PDB file of C-alpha atoms in Angstrom:
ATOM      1  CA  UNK A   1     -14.591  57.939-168.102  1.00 43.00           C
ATOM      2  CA  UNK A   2     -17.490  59.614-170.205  1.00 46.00           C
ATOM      3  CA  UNK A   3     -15.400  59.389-173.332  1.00 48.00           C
ATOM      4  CA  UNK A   4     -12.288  60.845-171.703  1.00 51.00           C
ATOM      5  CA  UNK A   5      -9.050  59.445-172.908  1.00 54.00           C
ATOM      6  CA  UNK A   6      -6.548  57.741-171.277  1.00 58.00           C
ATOM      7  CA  UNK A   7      -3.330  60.205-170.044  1.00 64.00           C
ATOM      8  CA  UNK A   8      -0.356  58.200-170.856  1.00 69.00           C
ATOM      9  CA  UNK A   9       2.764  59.513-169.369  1.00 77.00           C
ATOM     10  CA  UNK A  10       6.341  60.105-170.959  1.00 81.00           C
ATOM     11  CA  UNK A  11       9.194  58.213-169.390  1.00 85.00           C
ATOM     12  CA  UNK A  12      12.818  59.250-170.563  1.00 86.00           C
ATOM     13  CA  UNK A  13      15.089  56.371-169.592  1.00 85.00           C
ATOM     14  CA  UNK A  14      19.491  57.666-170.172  1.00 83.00           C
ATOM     15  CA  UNK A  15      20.636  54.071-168.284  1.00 81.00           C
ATOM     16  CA  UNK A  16      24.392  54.460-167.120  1.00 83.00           C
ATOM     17  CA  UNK A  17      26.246  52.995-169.324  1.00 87.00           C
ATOM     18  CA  UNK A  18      29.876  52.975-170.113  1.00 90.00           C
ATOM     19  CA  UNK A  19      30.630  55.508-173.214  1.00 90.00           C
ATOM     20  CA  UNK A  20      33.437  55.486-175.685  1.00 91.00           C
ATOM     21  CA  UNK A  21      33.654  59.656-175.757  1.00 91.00           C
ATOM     22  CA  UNK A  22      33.803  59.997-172.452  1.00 91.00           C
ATOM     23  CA  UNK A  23      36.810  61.001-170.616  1.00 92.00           C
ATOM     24  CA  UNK A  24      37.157  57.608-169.254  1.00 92.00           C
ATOM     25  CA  UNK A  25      35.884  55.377-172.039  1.00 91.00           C
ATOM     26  CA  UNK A  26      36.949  52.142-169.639  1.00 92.00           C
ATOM     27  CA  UNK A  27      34.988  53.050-167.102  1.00 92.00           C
ATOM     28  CA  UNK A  28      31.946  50.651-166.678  1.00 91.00           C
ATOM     29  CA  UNK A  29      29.439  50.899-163.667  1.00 90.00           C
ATOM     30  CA  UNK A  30      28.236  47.284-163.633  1.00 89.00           C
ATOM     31  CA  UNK A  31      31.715  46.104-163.968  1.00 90.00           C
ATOM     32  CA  UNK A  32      33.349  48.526-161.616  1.00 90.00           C
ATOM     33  CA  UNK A  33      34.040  47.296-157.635  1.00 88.00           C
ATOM     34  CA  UNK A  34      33.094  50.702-156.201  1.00 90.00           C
ATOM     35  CA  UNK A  35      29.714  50.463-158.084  1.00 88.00           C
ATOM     36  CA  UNK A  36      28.430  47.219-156.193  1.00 86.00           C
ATOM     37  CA  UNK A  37      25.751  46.888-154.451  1.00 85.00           C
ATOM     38  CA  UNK A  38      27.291  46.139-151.108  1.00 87.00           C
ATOM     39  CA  UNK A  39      29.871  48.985-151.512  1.00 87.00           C
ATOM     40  CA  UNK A  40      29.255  52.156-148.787  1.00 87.00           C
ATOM     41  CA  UNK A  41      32.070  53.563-149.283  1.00 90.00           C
ATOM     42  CA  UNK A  42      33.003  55.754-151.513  1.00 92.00           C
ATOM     43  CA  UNK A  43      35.804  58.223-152.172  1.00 93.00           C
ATOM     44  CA  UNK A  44      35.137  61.891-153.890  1.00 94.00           C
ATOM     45  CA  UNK A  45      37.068  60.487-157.076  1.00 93.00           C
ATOM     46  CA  UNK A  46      34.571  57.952-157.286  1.00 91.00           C
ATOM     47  CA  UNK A  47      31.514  59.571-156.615  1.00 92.00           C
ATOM     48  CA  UNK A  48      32.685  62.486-159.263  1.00 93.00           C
ATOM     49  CA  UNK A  49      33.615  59.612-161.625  1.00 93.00           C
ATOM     50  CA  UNK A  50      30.439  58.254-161.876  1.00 92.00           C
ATOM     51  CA  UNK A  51      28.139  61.503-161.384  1.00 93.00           C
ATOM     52  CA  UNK A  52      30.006  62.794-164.419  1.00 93.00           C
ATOM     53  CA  UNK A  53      29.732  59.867-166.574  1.00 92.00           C
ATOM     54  CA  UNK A  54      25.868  60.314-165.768  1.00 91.00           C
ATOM     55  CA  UNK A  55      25.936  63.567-166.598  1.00 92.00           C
ATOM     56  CA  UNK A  56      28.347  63.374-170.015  1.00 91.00           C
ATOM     57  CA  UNK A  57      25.271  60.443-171.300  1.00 89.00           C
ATOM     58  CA  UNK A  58      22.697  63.071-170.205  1.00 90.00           C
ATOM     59  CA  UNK A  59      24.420  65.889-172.551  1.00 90.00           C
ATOM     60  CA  UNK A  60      24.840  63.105-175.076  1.00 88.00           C
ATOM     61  CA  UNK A  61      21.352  62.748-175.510  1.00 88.00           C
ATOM     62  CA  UNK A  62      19.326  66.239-175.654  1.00 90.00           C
ATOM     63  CA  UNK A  63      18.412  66.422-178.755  1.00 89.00           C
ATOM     64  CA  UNK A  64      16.667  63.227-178.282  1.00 88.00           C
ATOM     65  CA  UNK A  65      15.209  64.292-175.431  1.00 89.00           C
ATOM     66  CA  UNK A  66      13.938  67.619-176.760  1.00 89.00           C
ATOM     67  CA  UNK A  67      12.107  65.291-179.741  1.00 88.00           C
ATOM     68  CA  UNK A  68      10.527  63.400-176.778  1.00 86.00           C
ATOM     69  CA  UNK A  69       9.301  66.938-174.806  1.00 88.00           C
ATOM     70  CA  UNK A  70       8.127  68.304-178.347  1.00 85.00           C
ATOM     71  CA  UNK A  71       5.898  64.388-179.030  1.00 83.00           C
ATOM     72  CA  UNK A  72       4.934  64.557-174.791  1.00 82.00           C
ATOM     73  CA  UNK A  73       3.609  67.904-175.366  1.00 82.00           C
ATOM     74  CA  UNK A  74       1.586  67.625-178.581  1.00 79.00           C
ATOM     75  CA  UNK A  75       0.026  64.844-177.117  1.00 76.00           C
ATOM     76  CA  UNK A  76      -1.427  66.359-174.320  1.00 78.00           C
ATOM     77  CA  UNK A  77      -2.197  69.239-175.744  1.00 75.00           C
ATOM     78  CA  UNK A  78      -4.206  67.206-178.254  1.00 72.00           C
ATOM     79  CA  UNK A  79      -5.744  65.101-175.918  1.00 72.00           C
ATOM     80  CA  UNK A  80      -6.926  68.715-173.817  1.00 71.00           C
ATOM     81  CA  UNK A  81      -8.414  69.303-177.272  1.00 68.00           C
ATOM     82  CA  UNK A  82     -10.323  66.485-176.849  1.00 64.00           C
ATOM     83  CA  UNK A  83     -11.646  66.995-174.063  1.00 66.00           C
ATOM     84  CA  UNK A  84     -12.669  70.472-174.585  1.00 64.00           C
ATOM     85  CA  UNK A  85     -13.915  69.552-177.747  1.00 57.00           C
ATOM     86  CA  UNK A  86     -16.319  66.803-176.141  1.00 55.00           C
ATOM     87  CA  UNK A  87     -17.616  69.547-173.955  1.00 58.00           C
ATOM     88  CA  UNK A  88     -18.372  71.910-176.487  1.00 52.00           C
ATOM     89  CA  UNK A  89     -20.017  69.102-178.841  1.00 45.00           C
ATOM     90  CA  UNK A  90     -22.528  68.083-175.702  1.00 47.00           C
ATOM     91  CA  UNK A  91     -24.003  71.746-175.439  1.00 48.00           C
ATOM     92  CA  UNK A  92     -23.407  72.892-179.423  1.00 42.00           C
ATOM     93  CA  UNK A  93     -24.086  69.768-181.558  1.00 39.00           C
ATOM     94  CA  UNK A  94     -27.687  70.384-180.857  1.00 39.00           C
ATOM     95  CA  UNK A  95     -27.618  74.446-181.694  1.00 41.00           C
ATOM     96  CA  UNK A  96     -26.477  73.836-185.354  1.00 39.00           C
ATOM     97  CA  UNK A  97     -23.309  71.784-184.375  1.00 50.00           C
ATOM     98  CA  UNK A  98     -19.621  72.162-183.986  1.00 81.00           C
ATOM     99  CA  UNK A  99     -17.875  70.504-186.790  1.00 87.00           C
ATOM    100  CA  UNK A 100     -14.582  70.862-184.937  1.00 85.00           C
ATOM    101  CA  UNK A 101     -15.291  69.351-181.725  1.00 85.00           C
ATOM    102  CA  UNK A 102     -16.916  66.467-183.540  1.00 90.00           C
ATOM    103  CA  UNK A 103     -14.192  65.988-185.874  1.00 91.00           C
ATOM    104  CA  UNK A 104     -11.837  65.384-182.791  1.00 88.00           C
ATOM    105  CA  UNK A 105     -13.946  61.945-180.995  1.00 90.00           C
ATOM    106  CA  UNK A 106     -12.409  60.598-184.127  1.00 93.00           C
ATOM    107  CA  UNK A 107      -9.454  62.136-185.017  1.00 91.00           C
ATOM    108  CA  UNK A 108      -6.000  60.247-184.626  1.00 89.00           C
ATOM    109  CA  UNK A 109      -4.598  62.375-181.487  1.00 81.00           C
ATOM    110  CA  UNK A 110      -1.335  60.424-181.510  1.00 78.00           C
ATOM    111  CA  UNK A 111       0.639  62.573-184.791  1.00 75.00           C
ATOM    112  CA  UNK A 112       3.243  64.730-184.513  1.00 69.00           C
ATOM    113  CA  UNK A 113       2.715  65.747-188.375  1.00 73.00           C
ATOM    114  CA  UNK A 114       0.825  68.657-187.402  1.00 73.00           C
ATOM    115  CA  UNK A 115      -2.140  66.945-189.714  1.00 80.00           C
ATOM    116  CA  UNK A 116      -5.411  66.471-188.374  1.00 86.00           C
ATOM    117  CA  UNK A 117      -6.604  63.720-190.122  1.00 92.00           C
ATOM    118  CA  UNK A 118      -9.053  60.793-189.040  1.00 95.00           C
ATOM    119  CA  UNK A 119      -7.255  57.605-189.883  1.00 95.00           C
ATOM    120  CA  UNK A 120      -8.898  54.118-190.665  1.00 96.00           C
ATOM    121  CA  UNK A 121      -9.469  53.305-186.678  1.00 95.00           C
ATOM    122  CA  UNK A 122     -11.377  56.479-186.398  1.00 96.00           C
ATOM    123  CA  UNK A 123     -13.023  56.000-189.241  1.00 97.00           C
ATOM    124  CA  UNK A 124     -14.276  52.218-188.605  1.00 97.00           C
ATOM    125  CA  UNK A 125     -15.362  54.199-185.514  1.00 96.00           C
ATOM    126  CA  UNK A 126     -17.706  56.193-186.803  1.00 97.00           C
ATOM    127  CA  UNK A 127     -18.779  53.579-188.955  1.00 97.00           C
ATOM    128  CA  UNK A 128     -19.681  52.174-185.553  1.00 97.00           C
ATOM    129  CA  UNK A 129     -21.690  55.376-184.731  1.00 96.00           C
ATOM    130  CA  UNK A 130     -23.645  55.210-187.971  1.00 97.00           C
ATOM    131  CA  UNK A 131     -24.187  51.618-187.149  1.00 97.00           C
ATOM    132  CA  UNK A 132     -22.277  51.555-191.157  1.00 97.00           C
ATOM    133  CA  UNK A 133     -21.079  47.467-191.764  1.00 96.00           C
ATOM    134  CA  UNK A 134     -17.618  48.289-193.157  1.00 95.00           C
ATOM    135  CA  UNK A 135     -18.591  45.371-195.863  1.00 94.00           C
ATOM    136  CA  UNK A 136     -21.293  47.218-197.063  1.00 96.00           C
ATOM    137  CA  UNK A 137     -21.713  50.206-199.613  1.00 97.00           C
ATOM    138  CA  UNK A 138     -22.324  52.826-196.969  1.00 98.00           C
ATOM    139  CA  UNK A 139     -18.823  53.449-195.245  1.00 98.00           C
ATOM    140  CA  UNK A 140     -17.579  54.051-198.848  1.00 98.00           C
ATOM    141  CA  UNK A 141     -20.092  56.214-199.811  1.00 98.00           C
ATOM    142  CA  UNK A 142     -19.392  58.359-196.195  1.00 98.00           C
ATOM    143  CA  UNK A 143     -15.673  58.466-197.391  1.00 98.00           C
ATOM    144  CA  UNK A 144     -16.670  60.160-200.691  1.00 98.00           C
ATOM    145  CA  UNK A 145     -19.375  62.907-198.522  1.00 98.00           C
ATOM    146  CA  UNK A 146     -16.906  63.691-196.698  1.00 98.00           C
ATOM    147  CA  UNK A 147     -13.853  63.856-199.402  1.00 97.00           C
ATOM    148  CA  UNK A 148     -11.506  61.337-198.161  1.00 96.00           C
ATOM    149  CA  UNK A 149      -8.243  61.900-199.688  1.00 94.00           C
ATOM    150  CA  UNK A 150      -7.832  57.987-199.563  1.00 94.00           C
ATOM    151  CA  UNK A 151      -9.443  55.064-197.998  1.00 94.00           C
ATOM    152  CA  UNK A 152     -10.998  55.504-194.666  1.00 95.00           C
ATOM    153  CA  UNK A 153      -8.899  58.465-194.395  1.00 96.00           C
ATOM    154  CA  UNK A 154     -10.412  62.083-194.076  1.00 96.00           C
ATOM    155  CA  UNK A 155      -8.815  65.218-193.163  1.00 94.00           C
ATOM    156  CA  UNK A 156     -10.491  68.230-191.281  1.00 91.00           C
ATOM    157  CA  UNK A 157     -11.113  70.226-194.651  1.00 91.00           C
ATOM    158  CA  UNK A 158     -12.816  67.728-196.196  1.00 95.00           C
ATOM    159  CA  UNK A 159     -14.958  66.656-193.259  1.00 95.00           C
ATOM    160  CA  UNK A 160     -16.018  70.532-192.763  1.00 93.00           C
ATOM    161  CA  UNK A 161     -16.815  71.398-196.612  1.00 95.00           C
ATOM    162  CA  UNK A 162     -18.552  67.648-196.945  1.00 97.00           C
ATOM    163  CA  UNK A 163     -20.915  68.446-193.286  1.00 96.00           C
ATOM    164  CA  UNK A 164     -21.904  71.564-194.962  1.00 94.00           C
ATOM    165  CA  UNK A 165     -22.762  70.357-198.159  1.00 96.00           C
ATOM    166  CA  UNK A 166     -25.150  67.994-196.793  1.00 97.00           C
ATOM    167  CA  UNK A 167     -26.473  70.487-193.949  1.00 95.00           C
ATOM    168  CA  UNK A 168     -25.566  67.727-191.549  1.00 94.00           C
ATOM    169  CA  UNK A 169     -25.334  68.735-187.876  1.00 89.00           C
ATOM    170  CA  UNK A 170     -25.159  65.508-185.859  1.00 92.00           C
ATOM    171  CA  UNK A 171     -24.703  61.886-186.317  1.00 95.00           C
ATOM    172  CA  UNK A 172     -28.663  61.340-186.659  1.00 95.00           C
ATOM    173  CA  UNK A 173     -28.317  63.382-190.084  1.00 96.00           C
ATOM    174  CA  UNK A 174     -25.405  62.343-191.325  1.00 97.00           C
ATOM    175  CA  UNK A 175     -26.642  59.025-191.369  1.00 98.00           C
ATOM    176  CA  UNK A 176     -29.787  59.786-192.996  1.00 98.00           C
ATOM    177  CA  UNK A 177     -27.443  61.625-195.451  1.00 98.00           C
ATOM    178  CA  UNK A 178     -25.962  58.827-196.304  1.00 98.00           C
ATOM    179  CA  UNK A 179     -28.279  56.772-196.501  1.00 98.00           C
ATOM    180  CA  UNK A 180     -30.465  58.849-198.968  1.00 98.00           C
ATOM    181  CA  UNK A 181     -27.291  58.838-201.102  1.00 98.00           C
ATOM    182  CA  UNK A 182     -27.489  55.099-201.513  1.00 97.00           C
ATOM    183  CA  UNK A 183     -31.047  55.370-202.657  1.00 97.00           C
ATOM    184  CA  UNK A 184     -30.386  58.164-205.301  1.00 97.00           C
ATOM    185  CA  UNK A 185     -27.303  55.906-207.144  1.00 96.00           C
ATOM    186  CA  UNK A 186     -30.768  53.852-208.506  1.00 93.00           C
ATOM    187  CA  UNK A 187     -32.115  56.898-209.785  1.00 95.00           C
ATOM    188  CA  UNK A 188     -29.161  59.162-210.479  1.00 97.00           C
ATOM    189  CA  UNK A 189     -26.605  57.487-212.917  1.00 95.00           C
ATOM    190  CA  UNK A 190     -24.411  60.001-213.279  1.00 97.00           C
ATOM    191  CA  UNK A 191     -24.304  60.606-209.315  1.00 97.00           C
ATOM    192  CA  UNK A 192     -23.334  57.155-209.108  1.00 97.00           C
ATOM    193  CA  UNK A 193     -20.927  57.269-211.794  1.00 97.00           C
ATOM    194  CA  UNK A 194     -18.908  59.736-210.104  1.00 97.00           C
ATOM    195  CA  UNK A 195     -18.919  57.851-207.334  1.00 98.00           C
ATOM    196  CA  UNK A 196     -17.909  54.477-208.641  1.00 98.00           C
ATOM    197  CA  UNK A 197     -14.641  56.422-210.580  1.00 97.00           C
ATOM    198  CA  UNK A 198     -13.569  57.707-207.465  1.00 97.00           C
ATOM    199  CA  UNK A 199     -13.603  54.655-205.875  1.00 98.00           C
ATOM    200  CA  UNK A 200     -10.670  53.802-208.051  1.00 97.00           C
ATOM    201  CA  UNK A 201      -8.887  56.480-206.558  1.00 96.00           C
ATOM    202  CA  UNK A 202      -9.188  55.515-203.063  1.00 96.00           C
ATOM    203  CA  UNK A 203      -7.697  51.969-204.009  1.00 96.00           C
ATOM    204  CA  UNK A 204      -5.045  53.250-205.765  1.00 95.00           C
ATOM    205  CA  UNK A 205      -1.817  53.328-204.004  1.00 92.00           C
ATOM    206  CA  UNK A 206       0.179  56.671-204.069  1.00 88.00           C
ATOM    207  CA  UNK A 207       2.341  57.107-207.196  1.00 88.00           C
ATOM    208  CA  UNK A 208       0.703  54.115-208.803  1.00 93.00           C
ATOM    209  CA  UNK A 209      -1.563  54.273-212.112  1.00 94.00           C
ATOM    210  CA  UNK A 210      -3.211  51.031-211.490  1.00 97.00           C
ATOM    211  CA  UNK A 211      -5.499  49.069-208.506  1.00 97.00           C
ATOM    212  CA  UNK A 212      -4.688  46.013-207.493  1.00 97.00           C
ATOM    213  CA  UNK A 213      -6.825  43.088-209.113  1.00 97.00           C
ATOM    214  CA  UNK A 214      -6.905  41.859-205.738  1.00 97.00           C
ATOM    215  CA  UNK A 215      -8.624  44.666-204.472  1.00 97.00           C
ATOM    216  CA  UNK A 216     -11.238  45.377-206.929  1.00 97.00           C
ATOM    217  CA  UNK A 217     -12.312  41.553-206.258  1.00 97.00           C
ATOM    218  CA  UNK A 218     -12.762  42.771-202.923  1.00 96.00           C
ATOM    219  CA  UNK A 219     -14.470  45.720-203.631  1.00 97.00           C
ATOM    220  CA  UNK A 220     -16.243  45.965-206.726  1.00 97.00           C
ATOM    221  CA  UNK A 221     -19.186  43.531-205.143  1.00 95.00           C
ATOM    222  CA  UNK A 222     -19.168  45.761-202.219  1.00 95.00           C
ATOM    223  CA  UNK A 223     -19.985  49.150-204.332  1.00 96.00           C
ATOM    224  CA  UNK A 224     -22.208  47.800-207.181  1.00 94.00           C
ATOM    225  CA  UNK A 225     -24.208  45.547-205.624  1.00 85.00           C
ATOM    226  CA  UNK A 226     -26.486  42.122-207.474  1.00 81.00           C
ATOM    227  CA  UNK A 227     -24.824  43.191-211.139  1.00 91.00           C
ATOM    228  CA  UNK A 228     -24.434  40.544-213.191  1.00 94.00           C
ATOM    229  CA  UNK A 229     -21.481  41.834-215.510  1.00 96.00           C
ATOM    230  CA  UNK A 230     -19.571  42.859-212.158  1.00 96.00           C
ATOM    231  CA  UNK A 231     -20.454  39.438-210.636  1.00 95.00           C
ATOM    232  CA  UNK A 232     -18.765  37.503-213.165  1.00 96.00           C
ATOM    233  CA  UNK A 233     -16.062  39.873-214.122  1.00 97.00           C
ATOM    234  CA  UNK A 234     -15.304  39.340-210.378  1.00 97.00           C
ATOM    235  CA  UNK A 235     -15.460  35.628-211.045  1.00 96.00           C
ATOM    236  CA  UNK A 236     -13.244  35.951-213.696  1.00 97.00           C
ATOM    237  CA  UNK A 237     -10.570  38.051-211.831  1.00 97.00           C
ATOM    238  CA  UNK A 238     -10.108  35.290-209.604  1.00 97.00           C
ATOM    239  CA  UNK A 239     -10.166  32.640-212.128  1.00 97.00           C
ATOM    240  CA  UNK A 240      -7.615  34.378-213.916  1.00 97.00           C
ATOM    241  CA  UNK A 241      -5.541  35.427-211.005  1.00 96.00           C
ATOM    242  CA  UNK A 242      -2.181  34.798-211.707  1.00 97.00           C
ATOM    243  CA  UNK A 243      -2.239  36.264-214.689  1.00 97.00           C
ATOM    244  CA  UNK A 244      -4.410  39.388-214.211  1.00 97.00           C
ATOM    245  CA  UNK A 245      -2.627  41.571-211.405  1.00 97.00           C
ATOM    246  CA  UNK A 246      -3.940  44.893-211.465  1.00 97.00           C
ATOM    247  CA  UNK A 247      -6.676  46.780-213.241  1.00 98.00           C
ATOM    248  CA  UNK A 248      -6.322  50.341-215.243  1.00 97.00           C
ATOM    249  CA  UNK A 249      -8.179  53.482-214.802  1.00 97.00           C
ATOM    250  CA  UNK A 250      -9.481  52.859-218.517  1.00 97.00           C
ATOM    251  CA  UNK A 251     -10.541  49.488-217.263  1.00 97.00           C
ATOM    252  CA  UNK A 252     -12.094  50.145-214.558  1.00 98.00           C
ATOM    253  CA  UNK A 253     -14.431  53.015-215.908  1.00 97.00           C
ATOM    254  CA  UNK A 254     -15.461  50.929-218.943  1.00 97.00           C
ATOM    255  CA  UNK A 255     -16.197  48.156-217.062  1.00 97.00           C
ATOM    256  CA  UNK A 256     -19.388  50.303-215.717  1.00 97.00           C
ATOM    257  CA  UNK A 257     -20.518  51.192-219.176  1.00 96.00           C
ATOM    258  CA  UNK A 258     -19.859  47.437-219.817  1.00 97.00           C
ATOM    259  CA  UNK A 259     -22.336  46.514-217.712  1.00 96.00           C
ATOM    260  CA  UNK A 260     -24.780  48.647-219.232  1.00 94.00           C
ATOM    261  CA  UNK A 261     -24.489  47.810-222.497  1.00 95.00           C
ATOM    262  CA  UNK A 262     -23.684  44.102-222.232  1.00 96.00           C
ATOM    263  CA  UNK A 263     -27.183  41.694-222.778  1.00 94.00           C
ATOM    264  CA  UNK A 264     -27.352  38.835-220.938  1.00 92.00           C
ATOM    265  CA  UNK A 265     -26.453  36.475-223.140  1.00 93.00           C
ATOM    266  CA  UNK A 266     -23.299  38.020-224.290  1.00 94.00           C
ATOM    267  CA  UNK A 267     -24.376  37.909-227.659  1.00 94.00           C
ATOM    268  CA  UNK A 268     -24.018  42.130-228.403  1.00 95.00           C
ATOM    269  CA  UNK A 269     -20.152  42.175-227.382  1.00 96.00           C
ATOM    270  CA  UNK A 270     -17.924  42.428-230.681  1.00 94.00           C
ATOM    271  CA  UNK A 271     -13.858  41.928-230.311  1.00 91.00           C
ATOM    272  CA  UNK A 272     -14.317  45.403-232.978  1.00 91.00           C
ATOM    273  CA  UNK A 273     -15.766  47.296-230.313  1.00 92.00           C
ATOM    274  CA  UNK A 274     -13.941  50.023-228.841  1.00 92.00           C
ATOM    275  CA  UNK A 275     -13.979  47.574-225.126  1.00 96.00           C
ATOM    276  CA  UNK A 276     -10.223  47.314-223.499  1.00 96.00           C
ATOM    277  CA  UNK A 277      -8.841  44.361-224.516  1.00 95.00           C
ATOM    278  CA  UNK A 278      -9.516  42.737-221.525  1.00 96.00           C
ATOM    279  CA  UNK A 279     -13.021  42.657-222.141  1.00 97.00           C
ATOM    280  CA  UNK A 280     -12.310  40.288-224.859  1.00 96.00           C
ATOM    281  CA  UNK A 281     -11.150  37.753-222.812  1.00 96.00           C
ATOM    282  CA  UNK A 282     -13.462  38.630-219.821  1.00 97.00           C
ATOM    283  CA  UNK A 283     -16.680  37.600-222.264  1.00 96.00           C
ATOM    284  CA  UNK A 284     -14.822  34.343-224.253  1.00 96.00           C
ATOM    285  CA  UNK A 285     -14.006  33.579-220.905  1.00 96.00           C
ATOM    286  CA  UNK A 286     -18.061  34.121-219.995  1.00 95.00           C
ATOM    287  CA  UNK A 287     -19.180  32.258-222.929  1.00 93.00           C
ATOM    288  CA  UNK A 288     -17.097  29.238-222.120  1.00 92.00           C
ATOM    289  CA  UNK A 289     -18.061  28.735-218.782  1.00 88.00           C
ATOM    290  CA  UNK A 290     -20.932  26.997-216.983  1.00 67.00           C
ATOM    291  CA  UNK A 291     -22.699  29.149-215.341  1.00 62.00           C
ATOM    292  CA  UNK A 292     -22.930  26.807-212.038  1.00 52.00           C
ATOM    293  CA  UNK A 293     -18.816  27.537-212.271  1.00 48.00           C
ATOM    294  CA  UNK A 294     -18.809  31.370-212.783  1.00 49.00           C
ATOM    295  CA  UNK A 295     -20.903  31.524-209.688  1.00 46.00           C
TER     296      UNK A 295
END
């Protein structure tokens, strides 16, 4: 209710069950004729018997238990974060904002990491706030702002340093933020050059060199727009697909001056050049092909 979250409970469930180190390892409840349903009778022996088996699983299991009290407990005490934070963010987001409390409507309240991170669902949420099309150029460009540390993945630091940077203070300006970044990659090469090589970054996976040939077909049209040389180097990725896995930082960062430098008709690109080799057979492939087919 009013952006409240749901207050899931904790439910530790030790079932009675027979158990090999206890001091009567035959001893099964659901097997055992005292145990039945119908049974009111019951001798001390009994009663003991299967009070301490209870209690021996109980003992058996406390360190699991403790791990549950320790997840139970950060969770609520994150989700009281929320909600304080939502109060504070309806009376100081509009006195110069509080980067904190805004942070939390989209931060992943379910770790038990310790790090305060928004993950990709609260970060296609906030898309949703900045009315952002995840398909578009915009969410990408709010992941840079805001120093994502990889895709649709931001961390309080980064949010923090990136709001301040841009003097944003609600969701109004950070919008317009963005928004204004967009328009300056027409005028601002370099601004958009940065950009575009940090891109690569966020598609990287960890401990890997290279992005995934896959991906940058999935991307590349999303983050540089009506280009011709990216259009058909994208057409050629896929026409070349099970051959051409992944694509190399050098690769990926000529392929922008590539499609500065490249005319139209091809007919400046020399094998002599200083391109990646993979240029080579990007523009024989280019040459060769109709263009109704490298659409």
């Amino acid at each position: 209710k009013n952006g409240s979250l749901p207050r899931p409970i904790t439910i530790l469930y030790i079932p009675l069950l027979p158990n090999a180190k206890f001091r009567d390892p035959d001893f099964d409840p659901e097997t055992a004729d005292f145990c039945g349903t119908f049974n009111d009778q019951w001798t001390t022996e009994q009663i003991n018997l299967l009070a301490d088996l209870a209690s021996f699983n109980l003992t058996q299991e406390v360190s699991r238990i403790r791990d549950a009290l320790k997840v139970a407990y950060k969770r609520k005490r994150a989700h009281r974060l929320y909600e304080e934070g939502l109060e504070r963010s309806r009376g100081k987001m509009a006195k110069g904002g509080d980067l904190q409390a805004w942070f939390i409507e989209y931060q992943d309240l379910d770790r038990t990491d310790g790090r305060v991170v928004i993950m990709p669902e609260g970060f296609e949420k906030l898309c949703d706030a900045l009315e952002f099309n995840l398909e578009e150029i915009e969410p990408m460009v709010l992941l840079w702002k805001l120093n994502g540390v990889e895709l649709a993945t931001i961390e309080f630091e980064g949010w923090e340093s990136g709001m301040r940077a841009m003097n944003v203070k609600d969701i109004k300006g950070l919008k317009a933020a963005i928004l204004s970044t967009v328009q300056e990659f027409e005028n601002d090469p370099v601004l958009f050059k940065t950009f575009y090589r940090k891109v690569f970054d966020y598609l990287r996976p960890e401990q890997q060199r290279s992005v995934s040939a896959e991906d940058a077909v999935a991307v590349l049209p999303v983050v540089t727009g009506n280009s011709w040389v990216f259009e058909k180097f994208v057409k050629y990725l896929q026409a070349n697909s099970d051959s051409i896995k992944v694509i190399s930082r050098d690769q990926w960062q000529s392929l922008l001056e590539l499609s500065k430098a490249l005319s139209p008709d091809l007919s400046n690109y020399s094998n002599e050049d200083a391109w990646p080799a993979m240029f080579d057979g990007f523009v024989d492939w280019a040459k060769n092909t109709k263009p109704e087919a490298a659409k």
